[in-house]
Short mmCIF file of C-alpha atoms and ligand atoms in Angstrom, two decimals:
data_model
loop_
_atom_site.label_atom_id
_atom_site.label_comp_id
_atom_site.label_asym_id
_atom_site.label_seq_id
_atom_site.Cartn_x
_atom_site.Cartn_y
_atom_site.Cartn_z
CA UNK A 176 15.41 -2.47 18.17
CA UNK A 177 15.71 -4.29 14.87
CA UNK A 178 12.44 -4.58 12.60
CA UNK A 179 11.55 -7.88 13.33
CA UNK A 180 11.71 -7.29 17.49
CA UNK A 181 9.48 -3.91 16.49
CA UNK A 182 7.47 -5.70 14.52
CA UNK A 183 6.44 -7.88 17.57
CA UNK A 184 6.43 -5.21 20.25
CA UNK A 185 6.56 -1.87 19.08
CA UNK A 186 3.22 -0.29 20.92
CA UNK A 187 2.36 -3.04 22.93
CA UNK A 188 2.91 -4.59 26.21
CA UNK A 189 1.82 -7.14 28.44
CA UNK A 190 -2.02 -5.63 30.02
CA UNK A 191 -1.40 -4.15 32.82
CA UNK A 192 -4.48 -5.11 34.68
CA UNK A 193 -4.31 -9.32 33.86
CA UNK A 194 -1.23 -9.67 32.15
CA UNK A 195 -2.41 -10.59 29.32
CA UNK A 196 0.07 -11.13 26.26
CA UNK A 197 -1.50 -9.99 23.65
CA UNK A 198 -3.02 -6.34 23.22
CA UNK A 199 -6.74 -6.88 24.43
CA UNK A 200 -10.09 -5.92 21.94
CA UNK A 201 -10.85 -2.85 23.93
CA UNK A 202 -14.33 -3.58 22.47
CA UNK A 203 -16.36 -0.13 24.18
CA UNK A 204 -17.33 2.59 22.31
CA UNK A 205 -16.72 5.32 25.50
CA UNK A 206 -15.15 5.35 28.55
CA UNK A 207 -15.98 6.79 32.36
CA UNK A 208 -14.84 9.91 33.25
CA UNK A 209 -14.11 9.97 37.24
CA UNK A 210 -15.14 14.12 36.81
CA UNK A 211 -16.07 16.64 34.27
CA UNK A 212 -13.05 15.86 31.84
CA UNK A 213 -11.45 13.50 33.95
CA UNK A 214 -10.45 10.27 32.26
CA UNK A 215 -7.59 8.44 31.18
CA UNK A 216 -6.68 9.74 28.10
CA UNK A 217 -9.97 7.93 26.27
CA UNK A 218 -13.42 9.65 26.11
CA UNK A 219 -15.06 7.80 22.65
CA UNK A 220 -13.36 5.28 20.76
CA UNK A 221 -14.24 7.99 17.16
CA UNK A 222 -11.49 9.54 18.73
CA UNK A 223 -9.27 6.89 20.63
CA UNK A 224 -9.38 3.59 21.44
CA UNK A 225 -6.61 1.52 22.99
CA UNK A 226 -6.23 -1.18 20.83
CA UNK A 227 -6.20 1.23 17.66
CA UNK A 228 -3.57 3.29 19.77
CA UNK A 229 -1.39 0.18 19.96
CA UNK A 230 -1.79 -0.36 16.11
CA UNK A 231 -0.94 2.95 15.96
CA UNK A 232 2.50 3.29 17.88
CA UNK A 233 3.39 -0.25 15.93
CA UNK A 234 2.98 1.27 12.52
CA UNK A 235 4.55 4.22 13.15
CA UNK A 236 7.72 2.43 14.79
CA UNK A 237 8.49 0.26 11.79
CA UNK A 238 8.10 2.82 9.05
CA UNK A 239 10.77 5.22 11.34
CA UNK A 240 8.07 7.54 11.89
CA UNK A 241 7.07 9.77 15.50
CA UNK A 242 3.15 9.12 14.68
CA UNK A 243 1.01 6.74 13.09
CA UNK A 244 -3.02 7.02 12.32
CA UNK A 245 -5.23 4.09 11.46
CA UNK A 246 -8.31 4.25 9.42
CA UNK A 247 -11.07 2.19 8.28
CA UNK A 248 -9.83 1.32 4.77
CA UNK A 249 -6.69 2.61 2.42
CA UNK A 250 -9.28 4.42 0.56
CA UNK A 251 -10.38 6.51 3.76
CA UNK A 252 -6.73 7.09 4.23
CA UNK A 253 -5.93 8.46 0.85
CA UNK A 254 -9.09 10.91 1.07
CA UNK A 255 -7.72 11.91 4.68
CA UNK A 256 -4.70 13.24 3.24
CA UNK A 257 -6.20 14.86 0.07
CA UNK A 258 -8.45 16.75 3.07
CA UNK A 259 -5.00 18.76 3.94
CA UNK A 260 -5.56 20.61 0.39
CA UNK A 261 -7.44 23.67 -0.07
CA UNK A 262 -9.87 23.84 -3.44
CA UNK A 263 -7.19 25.43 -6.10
CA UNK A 264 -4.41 23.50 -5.04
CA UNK A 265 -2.73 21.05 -7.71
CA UNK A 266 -1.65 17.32 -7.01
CA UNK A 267 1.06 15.37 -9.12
CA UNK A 268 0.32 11.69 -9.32
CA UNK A 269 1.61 8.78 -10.44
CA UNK A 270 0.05 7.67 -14.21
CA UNK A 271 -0.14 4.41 -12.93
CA UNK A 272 -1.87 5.00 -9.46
CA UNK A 273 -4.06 2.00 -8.09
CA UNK A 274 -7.34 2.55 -9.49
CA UNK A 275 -9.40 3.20 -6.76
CA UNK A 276 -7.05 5.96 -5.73
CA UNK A 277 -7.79 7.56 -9.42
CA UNK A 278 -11.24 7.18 -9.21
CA UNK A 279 -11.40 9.05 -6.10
CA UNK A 280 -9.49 11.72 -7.31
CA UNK A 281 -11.24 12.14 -10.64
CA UNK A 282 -14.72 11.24 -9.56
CA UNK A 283 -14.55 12.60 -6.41
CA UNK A 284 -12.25 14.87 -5.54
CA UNK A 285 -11.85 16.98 -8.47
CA UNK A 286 -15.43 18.46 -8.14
CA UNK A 287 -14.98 19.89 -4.99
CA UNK A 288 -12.06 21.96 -7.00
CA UNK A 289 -8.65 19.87 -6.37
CA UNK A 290 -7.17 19.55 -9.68
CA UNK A 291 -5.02 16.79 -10.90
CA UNK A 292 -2.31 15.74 -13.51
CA UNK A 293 -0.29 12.22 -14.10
CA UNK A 294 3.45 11.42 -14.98
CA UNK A 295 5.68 8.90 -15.23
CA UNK A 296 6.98 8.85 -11.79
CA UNK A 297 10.11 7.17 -12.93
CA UNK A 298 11.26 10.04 -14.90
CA UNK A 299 12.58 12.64 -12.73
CA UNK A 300 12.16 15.49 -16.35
CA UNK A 301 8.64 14.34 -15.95
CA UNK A 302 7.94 15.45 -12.53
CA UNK A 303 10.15 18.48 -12.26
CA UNK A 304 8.22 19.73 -15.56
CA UNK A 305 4.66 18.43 -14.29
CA UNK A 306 4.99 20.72 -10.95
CA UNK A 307 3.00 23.94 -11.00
CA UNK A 308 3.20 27.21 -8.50
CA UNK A 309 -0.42 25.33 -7.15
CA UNK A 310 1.12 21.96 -6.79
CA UNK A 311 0.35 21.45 -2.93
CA UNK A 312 0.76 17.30 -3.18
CA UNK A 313 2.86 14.96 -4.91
CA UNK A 314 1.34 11.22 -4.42
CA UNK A 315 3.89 8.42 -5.61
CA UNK A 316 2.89 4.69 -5.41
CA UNK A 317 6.03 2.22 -5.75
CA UNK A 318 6.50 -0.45 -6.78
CA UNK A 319 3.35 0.65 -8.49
CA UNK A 320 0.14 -1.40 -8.89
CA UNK A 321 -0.38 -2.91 -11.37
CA UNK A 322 3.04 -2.42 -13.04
CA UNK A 323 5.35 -2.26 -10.48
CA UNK A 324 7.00 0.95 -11.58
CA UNK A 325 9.64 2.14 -9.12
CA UNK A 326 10.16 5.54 -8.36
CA UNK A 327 13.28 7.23 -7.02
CA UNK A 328 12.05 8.34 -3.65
CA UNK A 329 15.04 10.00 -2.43
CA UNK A 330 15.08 11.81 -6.03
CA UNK A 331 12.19 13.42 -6.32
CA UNK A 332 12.27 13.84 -2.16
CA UNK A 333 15.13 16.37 -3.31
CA UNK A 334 13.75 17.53 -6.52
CA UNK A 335 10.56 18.55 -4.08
CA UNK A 336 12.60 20.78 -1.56
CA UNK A 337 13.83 22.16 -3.67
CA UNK A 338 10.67 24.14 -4.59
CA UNK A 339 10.12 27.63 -3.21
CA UNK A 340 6.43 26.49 -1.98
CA UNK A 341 5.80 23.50 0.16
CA UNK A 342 4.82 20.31 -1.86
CA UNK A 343 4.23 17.22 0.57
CA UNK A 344 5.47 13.91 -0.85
CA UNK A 345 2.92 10.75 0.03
CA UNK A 346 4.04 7.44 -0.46
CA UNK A 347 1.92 5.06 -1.01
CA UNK A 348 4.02 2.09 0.33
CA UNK A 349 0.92 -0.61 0.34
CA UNK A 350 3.00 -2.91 -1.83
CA UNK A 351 6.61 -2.60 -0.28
CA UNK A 352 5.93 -2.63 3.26
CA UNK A 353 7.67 -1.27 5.68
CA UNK A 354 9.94 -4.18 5.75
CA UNK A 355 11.08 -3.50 1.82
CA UNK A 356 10.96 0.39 1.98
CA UNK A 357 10.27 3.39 4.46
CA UNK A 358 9.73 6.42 2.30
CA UNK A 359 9.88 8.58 5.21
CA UNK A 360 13.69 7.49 5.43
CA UNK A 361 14.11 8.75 2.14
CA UNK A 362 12.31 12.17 2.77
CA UNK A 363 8.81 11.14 2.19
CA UNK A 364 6.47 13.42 4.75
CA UNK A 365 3.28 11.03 4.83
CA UNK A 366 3.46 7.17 4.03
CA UNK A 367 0.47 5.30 3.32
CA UNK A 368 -0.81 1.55 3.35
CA UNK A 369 -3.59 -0.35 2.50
CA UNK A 370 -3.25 -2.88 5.83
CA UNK A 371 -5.74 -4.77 4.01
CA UNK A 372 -2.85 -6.09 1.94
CA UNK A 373 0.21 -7.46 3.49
CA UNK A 374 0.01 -5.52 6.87
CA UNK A 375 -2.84 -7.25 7.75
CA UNK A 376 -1.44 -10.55 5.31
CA UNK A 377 -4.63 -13.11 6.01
CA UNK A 378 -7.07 -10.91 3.52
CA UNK A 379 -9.30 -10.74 6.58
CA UNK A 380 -9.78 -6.75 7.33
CA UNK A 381 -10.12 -3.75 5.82
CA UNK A 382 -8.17 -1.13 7.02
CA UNK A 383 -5.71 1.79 6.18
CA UNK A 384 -3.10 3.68 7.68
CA UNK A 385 -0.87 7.38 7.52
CA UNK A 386 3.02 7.72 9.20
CA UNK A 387 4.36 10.65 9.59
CA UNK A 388 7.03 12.31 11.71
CA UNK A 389 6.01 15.97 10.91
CA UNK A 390 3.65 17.17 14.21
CA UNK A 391 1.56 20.04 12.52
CA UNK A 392 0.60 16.90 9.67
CA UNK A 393 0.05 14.71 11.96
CA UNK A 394 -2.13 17.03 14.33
CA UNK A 395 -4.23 17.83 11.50
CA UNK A 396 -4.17 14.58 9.81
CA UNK A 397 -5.45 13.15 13.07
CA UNK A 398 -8.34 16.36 13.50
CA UNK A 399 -9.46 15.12 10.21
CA UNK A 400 -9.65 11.05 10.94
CA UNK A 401 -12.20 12.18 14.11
CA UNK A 402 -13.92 14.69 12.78
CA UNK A 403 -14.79 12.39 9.23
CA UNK A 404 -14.79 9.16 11.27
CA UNK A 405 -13.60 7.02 9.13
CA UNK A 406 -12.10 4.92 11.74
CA UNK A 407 -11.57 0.87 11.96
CA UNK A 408 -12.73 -1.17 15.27
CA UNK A 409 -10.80 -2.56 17.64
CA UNK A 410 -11.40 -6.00 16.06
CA UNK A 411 -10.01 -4.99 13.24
CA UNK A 412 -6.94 -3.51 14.70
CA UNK A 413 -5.93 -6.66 16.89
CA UNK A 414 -6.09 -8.51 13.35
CA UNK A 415 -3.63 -5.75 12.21
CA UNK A 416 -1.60 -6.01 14.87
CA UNK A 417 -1.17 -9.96 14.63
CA UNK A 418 -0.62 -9.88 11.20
CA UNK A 419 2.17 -7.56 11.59
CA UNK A 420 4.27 -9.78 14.08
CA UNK A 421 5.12 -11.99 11.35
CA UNK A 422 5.32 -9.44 8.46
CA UNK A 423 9.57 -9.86 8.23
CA UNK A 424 8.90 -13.93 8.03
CA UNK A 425 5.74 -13.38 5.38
CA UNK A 426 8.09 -10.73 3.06
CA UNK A 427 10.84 -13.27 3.00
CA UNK A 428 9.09 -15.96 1.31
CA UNK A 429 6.57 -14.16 -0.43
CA UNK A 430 9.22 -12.74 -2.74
CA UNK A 431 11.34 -16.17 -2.63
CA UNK A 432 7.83 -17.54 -4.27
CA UNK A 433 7.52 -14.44 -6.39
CA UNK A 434 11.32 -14.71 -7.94
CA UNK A 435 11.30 -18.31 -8.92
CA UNK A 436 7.42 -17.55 -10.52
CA UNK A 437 8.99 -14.22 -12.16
CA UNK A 438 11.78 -16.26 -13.40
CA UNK A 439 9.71 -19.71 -15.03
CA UNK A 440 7.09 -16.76 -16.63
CA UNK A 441 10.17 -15.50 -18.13
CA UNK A 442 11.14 -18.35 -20.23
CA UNK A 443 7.26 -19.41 -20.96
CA UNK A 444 6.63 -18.91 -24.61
CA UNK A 445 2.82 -17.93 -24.45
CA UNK A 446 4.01 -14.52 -22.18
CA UNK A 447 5.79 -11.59 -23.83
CA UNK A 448 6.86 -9.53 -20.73
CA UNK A 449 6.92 -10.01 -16.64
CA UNK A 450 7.05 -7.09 -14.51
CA UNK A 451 9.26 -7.97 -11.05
CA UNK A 452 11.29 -4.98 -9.48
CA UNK A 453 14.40 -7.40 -8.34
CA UNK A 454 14.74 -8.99 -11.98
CA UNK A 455 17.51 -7.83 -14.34
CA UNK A 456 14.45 -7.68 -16.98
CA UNK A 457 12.77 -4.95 -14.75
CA UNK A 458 13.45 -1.06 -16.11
CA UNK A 459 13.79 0.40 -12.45
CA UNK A 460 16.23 -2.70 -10.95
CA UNK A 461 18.93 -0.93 -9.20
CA UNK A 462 16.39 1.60 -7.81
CA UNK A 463 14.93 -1.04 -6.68
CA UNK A 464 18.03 -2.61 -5.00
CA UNK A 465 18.98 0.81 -3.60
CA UNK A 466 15.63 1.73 -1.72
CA UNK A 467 14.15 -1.65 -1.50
CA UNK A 468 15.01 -4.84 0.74
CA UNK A 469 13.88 -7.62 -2.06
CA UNK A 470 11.55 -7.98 -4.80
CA UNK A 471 8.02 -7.98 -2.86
CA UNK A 472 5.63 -10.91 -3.47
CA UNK A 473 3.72 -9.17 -6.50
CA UNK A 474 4.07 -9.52 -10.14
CA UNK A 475 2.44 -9.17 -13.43
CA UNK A 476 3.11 -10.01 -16.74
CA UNK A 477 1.40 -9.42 -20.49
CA UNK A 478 0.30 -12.22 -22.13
CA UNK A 479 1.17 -12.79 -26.10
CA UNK A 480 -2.62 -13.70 -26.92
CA UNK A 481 -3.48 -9.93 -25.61
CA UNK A 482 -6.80 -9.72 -23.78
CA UNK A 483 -8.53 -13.27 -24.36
CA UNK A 484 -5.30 -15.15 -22.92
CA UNK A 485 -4.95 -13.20 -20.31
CA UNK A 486 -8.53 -14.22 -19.32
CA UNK A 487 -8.49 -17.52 -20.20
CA UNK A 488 -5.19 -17.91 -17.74
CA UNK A 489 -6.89 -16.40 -14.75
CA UNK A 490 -9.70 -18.37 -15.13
CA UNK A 491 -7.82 -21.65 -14.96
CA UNK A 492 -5.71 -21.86 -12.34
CA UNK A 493 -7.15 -23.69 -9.27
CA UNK A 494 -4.85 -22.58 -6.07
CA UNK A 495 -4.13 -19.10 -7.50
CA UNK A 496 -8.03 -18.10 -6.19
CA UNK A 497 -9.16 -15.35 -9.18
CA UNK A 498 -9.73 -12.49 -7.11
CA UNK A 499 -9.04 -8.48 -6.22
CA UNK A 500 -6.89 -7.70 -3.28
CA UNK A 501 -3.78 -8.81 -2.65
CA UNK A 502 -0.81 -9.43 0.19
CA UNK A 503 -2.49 -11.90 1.94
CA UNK A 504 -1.10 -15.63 2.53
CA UNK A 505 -2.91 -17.82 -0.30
CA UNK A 506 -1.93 -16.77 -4.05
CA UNK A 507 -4.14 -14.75 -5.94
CA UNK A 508 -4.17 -13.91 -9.97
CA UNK A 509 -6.22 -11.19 -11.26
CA UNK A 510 -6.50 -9.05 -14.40
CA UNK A 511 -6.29 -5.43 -13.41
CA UNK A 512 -7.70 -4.11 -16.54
CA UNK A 513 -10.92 -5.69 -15.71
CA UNK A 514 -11.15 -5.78 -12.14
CA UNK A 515 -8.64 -3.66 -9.97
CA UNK A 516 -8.16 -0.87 -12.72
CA UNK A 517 -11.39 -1.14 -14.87
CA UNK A 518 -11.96 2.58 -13.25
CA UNK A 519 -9.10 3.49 -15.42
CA UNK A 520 -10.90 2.78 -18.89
CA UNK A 521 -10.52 5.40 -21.65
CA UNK A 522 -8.38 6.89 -19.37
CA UNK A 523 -4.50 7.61 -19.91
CA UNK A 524 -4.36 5.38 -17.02
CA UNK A 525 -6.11 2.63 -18.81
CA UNK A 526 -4.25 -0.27 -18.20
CA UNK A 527 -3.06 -3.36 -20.91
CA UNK A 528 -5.90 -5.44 -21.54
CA UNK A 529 -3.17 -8.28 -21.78
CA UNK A 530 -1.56 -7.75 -18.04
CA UNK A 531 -1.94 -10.25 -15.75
CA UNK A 532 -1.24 -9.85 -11.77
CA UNK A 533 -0.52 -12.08 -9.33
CA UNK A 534 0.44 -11.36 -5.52
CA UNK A 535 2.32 -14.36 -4.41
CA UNK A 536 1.11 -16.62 -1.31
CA UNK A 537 3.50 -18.64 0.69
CA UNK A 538 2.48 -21.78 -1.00
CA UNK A 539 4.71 -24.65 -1.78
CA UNK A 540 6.59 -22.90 -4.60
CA UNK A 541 6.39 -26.28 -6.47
CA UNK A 542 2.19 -26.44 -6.33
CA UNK A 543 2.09 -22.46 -7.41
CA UNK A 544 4.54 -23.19 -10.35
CA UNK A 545 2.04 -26.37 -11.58
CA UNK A 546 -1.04 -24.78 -11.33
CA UNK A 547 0.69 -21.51 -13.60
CA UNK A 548 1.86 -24.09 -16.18
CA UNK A 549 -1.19 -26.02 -16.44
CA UNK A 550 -3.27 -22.64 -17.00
CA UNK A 551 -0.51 -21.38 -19.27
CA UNK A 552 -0.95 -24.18 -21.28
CA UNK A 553 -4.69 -24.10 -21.80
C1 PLP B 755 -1.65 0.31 -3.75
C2 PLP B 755 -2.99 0.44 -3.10
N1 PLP B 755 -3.28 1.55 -2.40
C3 PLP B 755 -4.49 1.71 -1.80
C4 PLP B 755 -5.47 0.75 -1.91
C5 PLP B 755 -6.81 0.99 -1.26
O1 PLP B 755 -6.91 0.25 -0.07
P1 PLP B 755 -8.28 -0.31 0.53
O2 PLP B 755 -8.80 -1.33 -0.43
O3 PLP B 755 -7.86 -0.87 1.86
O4 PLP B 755 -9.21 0.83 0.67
C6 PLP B 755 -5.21 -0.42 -2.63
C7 PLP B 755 -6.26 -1.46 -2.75
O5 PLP B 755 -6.14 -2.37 -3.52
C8 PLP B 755 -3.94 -0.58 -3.24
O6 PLP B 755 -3.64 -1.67 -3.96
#
């Protein structure tokens, strides 16, 4: 089946027991056994729950994948897979990884004896020279946030098999989607999203998700979401599952929006650069156009007046709503240095005071491009 049918059905069918269209809210925490470890295939919803295994089998269908795993946010995700490594062991990131995703491995995870270097993930000398003989992980996040770097999957897939130890490639694919890019296509082993963002799309749940098509990962990947916990409810998992049915529809005009805003920052005089994968401006275009379906629905840009303009431009636009997050159907505008990526402060992650970042709703493209120019022009 094509994306857009999966994206509707994958992991879900009518209930058997009413009929019912949609995928009930299999709100119960257990379930009875008929015997002494007798059930159907649920015992406690830690473990399984019906509506999460729908979710599930969805997510894993449209990123090409044999198994999917669902977790309570992107963050519980993340530390999920860092859980695979063993104290010693080495992980090659991005340098410009979402900050929350730094902060846990800094603040976090490197006390407990992971250790941790950044690199341009763009430059294939950069990674080939950052690996170690301890390198156990290689985490890539593109388009990148807040930059929107893109990284060569297939690439560095290769330059990563080729090593005589076994490095596992994550993708974090929060900002692509599925519908843009499936790592795992490209020899990825783990993908994983934020559904928060555009998965979910209504900025309404928290959630995260791994994809994976290797069993031994997933079998431990899935030991480690029970025994931790970090699990969403069904609740959350229905809104997951809706959101996804019209994820092909949302992508389309979320980067239609995105292109025209990426090309009217362009020409503005008060902005010096704009960051958008699918524009001929863009470093990393025709990786982009190889591995990725269209430009996304998130951009940034650095303002001329540095740190103060960027402000002053986030604070005074009315239907762009100043906020974190992102992916979700009403514009938002944001300045990562000091909100997403203040984490990253002092760090060689520290991002451009100046850089402004927008994810694209599905506005009226004419109402997002007034409400830009009037704040421009303040
Ligand atoms: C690229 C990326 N990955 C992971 C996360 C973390 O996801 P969550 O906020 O659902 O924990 C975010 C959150 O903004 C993100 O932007």
């Amino acid at each position: 089946m094509k994306f857009e049918t999966l994206s509707i059905h994958a992991g879900q069918q009518p209930d058997p027991a009413t009929g019912a269209v949609m995928t009930p809210i299999y709100q119960t925490s257990t379930y009875v056994q008929e015997g002494v470890g007798e059930h159907k295939g649920y015992e406690y919803s830690r473990t399984g729950n019906p509506t999460r295994s729908a979710l599930e089998a969805c997510l894993a269908a449209l990123e090409s994948a044999e198994f999917g795993l669902a977790f309570s946010s992107g963050m519980a995700a993340t530390d999920a897979v860092l859980r695979l490594l063993a104290p010693g062991d080495h992980v090659l990131a991005g340098n410009d990884v979402y900050g929350g995703t730094y902060r846990l491995f800094e603040r976090l995870l490197r006390p407990y004896g992971l250790d941790f270097s950044y690199v341009d993930t763009t430059d294939l000398e950069q990674i080939s020279a950052g690996l170690r003989p301890e390198t156990g992980l290689l985490w890539l996040e593109s388009p990148s946030n807040p930059l929107l770097n893109v990284s060569d999957i297939a690439a560095i897939a290769a330059i990563v098999q080729e090593r005589a130890q076994e490095i596992l490639l994550v993708v974090d694919n929060t900002f692509a989607t599925p519908y843009l890019q499936r790592p795992l296509e490209l020899g990825a082993d783990i993908v994983l999203h934020s559904t928060t963002k555009y998965l979910g799309g209504h900025s309404d749940i928290v959630g995260g998700a791994l994809v994976t098509s290797d069993e031994d990962l997933y079998q431990n990947l899935a030991f480690i979401q029970n025994a931790v916990g970090a699990v969403p409810g069904p609740l959350d998992c229905f809104l997951v599952l809706r959101g996804i049915k019209t994820l092909p529809v949302r992508m389309e005009r979320h980067a239609a929006n995105a292109d025209m805003l990426a090309d009217f920052l362009e020409q503005h005089p008060a902005v010096e650069s704009v960051r958008y994968p699918f524009h001929p401006s863009h470093p990393h275009m025709d990786v982009a156009l190889r591995q990725m379906l269209n430009g996304g629905g998130m951009l940034s840009f650095v303002m001329r007046g540095g740190e103060q303009a960027a402000r002053r431009v986030a604070e005074n636009t009315h239907l762009f709503a100043l906020a974190e997050s992102l992916g979700g159907v009403e514009s938002l505008i944001e300045v990562p240095a000091a909100m997403t990526h203040a984490s990253t402060a002092g760090s060689p992650l520290q991002v451009d005071p100046g850089l402004v970042r927008l994810s694209v709703g599905l506005e009226h493209i004419e109402d997002l491009l007034a409400d830009l120019d009037q704040a421009l022009s303040r």
